[in-house]
C-alpha positions as CSV (number, residue, x, y, z in Angstrom):
1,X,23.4,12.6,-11.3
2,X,22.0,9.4,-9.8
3,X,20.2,11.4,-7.1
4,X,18.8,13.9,-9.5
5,X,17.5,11.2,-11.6
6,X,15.6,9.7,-8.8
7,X,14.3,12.8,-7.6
8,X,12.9,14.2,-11.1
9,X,10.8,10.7,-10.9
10,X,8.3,12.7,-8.4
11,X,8.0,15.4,-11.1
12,X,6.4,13.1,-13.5
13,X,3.9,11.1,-11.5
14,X,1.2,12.3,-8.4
15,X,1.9,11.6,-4.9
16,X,0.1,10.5,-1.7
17,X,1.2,13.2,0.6
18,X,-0.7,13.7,3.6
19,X,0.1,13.8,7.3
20,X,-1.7,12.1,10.2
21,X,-3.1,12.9,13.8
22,X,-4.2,10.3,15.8
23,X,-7.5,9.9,14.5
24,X,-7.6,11.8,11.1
25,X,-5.3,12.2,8.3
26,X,-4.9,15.3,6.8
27,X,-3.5,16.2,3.1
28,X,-0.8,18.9,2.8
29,X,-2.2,21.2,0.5
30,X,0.8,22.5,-1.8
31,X,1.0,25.3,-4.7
32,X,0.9,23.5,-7.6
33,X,4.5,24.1,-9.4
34,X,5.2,24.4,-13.2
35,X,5.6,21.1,-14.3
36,X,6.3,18.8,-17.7
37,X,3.3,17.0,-19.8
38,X,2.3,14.1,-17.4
39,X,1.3,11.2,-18.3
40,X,-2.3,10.0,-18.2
41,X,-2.6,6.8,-16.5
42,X,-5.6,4.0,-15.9
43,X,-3.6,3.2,-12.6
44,X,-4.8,4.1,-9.0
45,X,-2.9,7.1,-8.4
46,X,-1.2,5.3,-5.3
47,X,-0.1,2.8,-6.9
48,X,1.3,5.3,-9.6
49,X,3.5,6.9,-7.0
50,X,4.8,3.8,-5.6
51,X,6.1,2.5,-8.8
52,X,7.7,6.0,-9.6
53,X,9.1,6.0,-6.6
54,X,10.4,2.5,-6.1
55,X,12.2,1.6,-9.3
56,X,13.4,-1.6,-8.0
57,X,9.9,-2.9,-7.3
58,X,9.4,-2.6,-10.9
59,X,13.0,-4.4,-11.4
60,X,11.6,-7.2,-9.3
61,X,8.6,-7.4,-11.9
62,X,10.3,-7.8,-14.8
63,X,12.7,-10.0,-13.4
64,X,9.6,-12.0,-12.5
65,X,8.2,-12.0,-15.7
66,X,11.9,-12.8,-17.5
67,X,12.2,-15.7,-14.8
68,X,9.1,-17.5,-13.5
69,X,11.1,-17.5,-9.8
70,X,10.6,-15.3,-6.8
71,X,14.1,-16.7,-5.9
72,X,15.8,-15.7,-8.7
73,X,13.7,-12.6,-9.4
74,X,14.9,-11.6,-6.1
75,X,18.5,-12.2,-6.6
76,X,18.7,-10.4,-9.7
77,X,16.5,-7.4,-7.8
78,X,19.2,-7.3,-5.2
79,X,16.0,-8.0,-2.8
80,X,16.3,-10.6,-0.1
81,X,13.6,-13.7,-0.8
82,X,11.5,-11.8,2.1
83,X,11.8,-8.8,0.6
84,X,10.4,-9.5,-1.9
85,X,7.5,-11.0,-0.7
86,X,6.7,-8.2,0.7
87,X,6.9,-5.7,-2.3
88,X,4.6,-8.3,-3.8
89,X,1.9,-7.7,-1.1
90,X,2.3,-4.1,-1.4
91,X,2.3,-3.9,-5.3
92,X,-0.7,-6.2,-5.2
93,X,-2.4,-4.2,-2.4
94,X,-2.3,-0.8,-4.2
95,X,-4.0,-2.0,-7.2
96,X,-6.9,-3.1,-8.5
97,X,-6.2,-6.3,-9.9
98,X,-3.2,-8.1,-8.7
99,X,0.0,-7.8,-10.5
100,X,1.5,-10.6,-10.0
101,X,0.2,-14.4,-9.6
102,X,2.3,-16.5,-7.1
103,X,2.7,-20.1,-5.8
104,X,4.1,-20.9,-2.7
105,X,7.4,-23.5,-2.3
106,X,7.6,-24.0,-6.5
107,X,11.1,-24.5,-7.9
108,X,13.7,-22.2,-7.4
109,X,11.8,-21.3,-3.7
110,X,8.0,-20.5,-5.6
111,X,6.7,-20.2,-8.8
112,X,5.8,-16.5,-10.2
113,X,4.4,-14.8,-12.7
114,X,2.3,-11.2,-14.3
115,X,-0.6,-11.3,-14.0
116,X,-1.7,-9.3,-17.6
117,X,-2.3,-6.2,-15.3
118,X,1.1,-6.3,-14.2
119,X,2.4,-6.8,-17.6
120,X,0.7,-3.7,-18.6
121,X,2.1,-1.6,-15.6
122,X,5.4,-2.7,-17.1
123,X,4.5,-1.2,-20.2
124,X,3.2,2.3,-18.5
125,X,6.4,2.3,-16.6
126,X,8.3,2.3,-20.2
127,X,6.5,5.3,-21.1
128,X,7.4,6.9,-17.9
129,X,10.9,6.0,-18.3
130,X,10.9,8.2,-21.8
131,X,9.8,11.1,-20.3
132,X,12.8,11.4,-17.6
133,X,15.4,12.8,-20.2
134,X,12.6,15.5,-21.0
135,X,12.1,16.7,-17.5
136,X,16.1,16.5,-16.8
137,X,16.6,18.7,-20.1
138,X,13.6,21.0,-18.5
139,X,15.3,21.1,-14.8
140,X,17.0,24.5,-14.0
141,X,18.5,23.5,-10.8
142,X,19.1,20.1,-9.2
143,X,18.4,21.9,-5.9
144,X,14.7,22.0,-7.2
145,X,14.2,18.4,-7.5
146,X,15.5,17.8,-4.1
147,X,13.4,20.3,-2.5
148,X,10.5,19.0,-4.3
149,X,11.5,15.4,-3.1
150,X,11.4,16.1,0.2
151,X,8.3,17.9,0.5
152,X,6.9,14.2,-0.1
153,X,6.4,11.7,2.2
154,X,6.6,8.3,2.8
155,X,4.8,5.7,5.8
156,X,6.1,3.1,7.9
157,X,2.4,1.8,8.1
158,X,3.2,-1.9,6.6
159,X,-0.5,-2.4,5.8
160,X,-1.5,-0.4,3.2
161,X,-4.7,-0.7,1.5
162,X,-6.3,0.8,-1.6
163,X,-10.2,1.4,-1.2
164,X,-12.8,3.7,-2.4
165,X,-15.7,5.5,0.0
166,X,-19.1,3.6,0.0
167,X,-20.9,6.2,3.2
168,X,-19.9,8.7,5.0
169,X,-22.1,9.0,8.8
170,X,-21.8,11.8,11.0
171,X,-21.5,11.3,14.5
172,X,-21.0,14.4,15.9
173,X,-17.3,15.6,15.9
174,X,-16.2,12.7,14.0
175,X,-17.1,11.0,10.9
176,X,-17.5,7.0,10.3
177,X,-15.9,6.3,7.0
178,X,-17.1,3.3,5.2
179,X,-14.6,2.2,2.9
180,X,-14.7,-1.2,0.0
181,X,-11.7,-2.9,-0.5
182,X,-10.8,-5.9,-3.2
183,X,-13.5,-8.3,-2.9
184,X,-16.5,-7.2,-1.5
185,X,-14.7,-6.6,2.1
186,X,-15.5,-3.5,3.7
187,X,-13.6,-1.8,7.0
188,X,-14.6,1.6,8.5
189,X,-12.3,4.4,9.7
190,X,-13.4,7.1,12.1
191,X,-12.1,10.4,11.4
192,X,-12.9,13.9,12.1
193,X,-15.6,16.3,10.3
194,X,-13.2,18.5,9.7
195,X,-10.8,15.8,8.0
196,X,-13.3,15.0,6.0
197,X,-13.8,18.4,4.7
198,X,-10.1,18.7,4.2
199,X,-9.6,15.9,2.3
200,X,-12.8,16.6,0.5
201,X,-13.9,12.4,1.5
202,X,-17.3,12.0,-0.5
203,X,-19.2,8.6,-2.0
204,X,-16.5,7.1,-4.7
205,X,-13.2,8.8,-3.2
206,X,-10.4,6.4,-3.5
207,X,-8.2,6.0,-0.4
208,X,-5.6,4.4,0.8
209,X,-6.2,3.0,4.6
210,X,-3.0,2.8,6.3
211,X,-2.8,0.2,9.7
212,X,0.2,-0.4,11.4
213,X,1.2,-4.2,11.9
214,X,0.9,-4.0,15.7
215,X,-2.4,-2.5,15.4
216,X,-3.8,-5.5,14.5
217,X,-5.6,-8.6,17.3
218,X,-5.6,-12.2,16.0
219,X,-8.7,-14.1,16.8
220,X,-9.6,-17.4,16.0
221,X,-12.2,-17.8,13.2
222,X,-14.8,-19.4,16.1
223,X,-14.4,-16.4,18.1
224,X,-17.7,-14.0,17.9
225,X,-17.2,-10.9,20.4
226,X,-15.4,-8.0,18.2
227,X,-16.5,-5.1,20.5
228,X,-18.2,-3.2,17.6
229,X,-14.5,-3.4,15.7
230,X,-13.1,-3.9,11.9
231,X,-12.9,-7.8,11.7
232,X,-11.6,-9.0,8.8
233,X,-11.3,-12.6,8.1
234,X,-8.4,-14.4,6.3
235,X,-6.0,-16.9,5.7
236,X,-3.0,-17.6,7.4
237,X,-0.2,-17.6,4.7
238,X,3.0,-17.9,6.7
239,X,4.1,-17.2,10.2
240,X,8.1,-16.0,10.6
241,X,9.3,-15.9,13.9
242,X,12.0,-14.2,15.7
243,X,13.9,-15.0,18.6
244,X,13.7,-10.9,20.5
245,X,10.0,-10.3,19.9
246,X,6.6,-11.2,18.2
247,X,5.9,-13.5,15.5
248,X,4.9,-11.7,11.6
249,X,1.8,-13.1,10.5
250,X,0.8,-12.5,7.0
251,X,-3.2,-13.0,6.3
252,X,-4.7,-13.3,2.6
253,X,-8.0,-11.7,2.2
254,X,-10.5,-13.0,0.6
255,X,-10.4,-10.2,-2.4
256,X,-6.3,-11.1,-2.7
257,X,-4.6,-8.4,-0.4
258,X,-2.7,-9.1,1.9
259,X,-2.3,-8.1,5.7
260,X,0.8,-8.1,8.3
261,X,0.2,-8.3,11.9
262,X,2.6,-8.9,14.7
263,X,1.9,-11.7,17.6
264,X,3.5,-13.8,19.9
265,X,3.8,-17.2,20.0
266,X,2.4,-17.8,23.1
267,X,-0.7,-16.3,21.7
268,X,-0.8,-17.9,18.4
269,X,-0.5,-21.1,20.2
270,X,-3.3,-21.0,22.7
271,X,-5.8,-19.9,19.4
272,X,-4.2,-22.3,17.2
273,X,-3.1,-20.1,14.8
274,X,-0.8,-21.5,12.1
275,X,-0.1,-21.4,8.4
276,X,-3.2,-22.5,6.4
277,X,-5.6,-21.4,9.7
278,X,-8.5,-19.1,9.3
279,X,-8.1,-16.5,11.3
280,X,-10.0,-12.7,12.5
281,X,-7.7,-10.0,12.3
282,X,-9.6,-7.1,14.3
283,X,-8.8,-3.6,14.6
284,X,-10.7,0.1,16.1
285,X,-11.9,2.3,13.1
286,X,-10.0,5.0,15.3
287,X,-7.3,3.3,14.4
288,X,-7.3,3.3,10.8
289,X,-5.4,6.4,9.3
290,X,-6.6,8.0,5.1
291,X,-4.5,8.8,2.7
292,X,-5.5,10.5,-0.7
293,X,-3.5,10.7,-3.8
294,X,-2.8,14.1,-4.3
């Protein structure tokens, strides 16, 4: 029962399913199925499909908003304190407007709480919740919901970033993709034509742009050369290091999401990169990757 009620969740809200070459991402087209009264949402559809699919990201919000603590959110999330962190960066990337207002090192390990966008996704999610008896009652087989579940798919990109299409240039076989995120910043992804066409890309699409952590140079904010690369300039909000590899950095942008890149220490040390630095995160519009809500 616990796994049917978790897969009927993808019945009720839209997905982002897509899959990815190396320098396009393609959507899977799929025949549309019968399916309940959905719910009509003023949430970016990504974000929508996170939620549904993540229930205790949600937990992890109203714990926040019944606690004032990351700490103690966590905790009661059954999240580790990092973990958490980083469903906040992700919840807060997806959307809009941040959901959730944070400051670092307050008491119980750093003050938290929703922002009023985040209180009304709580509210949305309510609605959502009263619809999952409905489509249980509807269900004819179990086995449906768990085919329907895996014909859904999920990234291991850790950067994630909602954004909508400002220009589209052709440039022969490929197409530059200009895309705004939060704040007036603006990255470009290279794609094909015919990924374009397929994922019918056009002025005002909303995206997601997926970049993998490792993807991702670290550049001093006095540096100048980018090579005709996405540079992005942010600040340096924590540095967690490991003892078998490279060092996480995660970067605040200026419009409030958040990036993770991966670096060693050796090379943050020679640029002087540390907590509370400026700092260029630069990366090859070939290597940006599209996903569109479906």
């Amino acid at each position: 029962m616990g796994t049917m009620l978790r897969n009927l969740k993808t019945l009720i809200a839209p997905t982002l399913r897509v899959r990815f070459s190396t320098s396009c991402a393609r959507a899977i087209i799929l025949p549309s199925p019968t399916r309940p009264p959905r719910i009509t949402m003023s949430l970016p559809t990504p974000l929508t499909q996170h939620i549904v699919h993540r229930p205790q990201r949600i937990a992890l919000l109203q714990h926040i908003a019944e606690q004032g603590s990351i700490t103690s959110a966590a905790k009661s999330a059954g999240l580790s304190y990092k973990a958490a962190w980083d469903a906040i960066d992700e919840l807060n990337n997806l959307a809009q407007k941040p959901l959730v207002e944070r400051s670092v090192g307050g008491r119980g390990g750093g003050g938290a709480k929703l922002s009023l966008e985040g209180e009304r996704v709580l509210r949305l999610y309510q609605r959502v919740q009263a619809l999952q008896a409905q489509v249980l009652e509807a269900a004819e087989d179990s086995s449906d919901l768990d085919l329907l579940n895996r014909l859904t798919l999920r990234t291991s990109a850790r950067n994630q970033l909602l954004g909508r299409i400002v220009s589209i240039t052709r440039q022969g076989h490929n197409d530059q993709v200009r895309l705004q995120l939060a704040g007036e910043v603006f990255i470009e992804a290279q794609v094909t034509h015919d990924s374009t066409l397929r994922l019918e890309l056009e002025n005002g699409t909303e995206v997601v742009a997926l970049i993998k952590a490792g993807w991702l140079e670290l550049h001093a904010d006095n540096s100048e050369e980018t090579n005709g690369n996405n540079c992005l300039i942010g600040r340096i909000d924590n540095v967690t290091d490991a003892e078998d590899g490279p060092s996480e950095v995660r970067i605040t942008l200026p419009g409030g999401q958040t990036l993770c890149a991966l670096a060693t220490p050796e090379h943050l040390h020679a640029r002087q990169l540390k907590s509370g630095a400026t700092v260029q995160a630069r990366f090859a519009a070939s290597l940006v990757l599209l996903g569109i809500p479906m």
